[in-house]
Coordinates of C-alpha atoms in Angstrom, one line a residue:
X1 CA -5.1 14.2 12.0
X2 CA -5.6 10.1 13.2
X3 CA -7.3 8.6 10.7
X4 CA -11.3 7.6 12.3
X5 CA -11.4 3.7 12.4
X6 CA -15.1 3.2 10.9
X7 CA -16.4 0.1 12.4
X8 CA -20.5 0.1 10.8
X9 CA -20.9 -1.2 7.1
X10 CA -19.1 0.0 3.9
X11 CA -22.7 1.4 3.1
X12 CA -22.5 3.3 6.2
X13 CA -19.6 5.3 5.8
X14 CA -19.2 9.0 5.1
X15 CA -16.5 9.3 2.6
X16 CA -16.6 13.3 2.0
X17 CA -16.0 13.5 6.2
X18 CA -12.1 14.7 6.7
X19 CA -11.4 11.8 9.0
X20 CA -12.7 9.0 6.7
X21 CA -10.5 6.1 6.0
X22 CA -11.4 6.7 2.9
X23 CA -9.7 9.6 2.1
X24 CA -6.6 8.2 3.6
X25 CA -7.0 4.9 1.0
X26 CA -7.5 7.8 -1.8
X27 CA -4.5 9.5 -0.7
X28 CA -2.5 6.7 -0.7
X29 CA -3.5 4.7 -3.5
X30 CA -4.5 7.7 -6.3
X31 CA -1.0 8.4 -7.3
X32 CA 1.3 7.9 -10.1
X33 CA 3.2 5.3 -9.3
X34 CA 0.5 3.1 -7.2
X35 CA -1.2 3.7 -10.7
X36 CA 1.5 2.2 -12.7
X37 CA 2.9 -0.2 -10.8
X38 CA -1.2 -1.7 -10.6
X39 CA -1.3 -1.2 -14.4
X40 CA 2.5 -2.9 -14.7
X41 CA 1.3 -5.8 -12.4
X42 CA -2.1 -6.0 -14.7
X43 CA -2.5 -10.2 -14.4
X44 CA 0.5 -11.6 -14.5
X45 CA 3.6 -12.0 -11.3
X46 CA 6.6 -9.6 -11.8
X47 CA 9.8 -9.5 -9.3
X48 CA 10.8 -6.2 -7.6
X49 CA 13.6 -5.9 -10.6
X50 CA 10.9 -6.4 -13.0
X51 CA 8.4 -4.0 -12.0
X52 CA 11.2 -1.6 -11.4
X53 CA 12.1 -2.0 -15.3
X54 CA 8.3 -2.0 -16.5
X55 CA 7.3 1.4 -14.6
X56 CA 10.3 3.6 -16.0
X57 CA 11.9 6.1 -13.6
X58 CA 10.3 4.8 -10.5
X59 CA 13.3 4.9 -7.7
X60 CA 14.6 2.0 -5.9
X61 CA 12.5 3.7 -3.0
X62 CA 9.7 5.1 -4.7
X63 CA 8.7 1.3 -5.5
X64 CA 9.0 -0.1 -2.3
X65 CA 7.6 2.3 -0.2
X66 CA 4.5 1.6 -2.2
X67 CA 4.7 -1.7 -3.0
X68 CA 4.5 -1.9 0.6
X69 CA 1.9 0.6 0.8
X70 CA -0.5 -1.8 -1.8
X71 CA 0.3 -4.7 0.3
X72 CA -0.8 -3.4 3.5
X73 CA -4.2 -2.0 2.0
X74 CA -4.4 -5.9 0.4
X75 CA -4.1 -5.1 -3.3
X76 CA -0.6 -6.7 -4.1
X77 CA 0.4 -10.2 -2.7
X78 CA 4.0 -10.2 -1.8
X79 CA 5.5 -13.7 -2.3
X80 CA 9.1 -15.1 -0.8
X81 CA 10.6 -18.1 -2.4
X82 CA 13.1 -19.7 0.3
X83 CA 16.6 -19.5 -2.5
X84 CA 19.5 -18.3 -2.2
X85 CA 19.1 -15.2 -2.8
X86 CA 15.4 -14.7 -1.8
X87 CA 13.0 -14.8 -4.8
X88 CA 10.7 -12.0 -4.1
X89 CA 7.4 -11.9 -6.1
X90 CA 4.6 -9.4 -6.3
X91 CA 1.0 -10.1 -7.8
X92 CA -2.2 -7.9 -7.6
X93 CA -5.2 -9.7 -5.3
X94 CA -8.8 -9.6 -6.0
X95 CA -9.0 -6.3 -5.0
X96 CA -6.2 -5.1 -6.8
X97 CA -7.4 -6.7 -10.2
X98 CA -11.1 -4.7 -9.7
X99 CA -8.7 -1.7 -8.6
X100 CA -7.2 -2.2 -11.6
X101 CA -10.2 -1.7 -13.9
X102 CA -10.4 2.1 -12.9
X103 CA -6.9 2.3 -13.4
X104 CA -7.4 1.0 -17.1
X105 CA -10.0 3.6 -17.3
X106 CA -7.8 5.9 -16.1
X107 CA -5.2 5.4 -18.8
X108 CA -8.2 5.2 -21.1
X109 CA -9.1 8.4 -20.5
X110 CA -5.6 10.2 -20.4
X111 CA -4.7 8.6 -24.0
X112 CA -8.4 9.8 -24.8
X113 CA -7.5 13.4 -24.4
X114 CA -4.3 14.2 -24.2
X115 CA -4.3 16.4 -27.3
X116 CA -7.2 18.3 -25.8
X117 CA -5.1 18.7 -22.2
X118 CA -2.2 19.9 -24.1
X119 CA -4.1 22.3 -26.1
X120 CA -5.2 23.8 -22.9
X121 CA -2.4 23.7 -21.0
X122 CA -0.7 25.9 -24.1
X123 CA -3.6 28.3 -24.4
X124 CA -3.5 28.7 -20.6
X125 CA 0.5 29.3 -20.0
X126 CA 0.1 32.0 -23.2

């Protein structure tokens, strides 16, 4: 399916239609590692070696692919220092900082009720 390029306001948009843009942002962005590696990045500038030590058992490509991925939809800033080697930074943007507040709220919630989900989950699988 191709992705429908809305061109009206962001008050315009439809964002339960299959073909929304949004739903390919909430594909993208609404997964575990996006998630962490938002929450890792929280205000402060890590390197790629850095990040990839603060969200645990991410993969060498895992992290890439969506470090990439947050810097194309414009929540991570990707800066390159000219050394020898190349100093490569990432920090969130504005965006990234707001998206970051439902991400908080996110973790919020999971520490929140965790017991109850693993209650459930056992009584369920029983």
């Amino acid at each position: 399916m191709v992705t429908k390029q809305f061109t009206g306001s962001p008050e315009e948009a439809d964002l339960r239609r299959a073909d929304s843009l949004a739903r390919e942002i909430f594909s993208d962005v609404a997964n575990k590692w996006a998630f962490l590696i938002i929450e890792a990045l929280g205000e402060r500038t890590l390197r790629f070696s850095e990040l990839r030590n603060e969200v645990e058992g991410v993969s060498h490509k895992m992290l890439t692919q969506n470090l990439r991925m947050l810097e194309r939809y414009g929540l991570v800033e990707r800066t390159v220092h000219p050394t020898v080697p190349p100093r490569v930074e990432y920090t969130l943007t504005e965006p990234g900082r707001a998206l970051r507040a439902t991400v908080d709220g996110m973790c919020g919630w999971t520490h929140q009720y965790l017991g109850h989900i693993e209650d459930a989950r056992r009584r369920f699988d029983a």
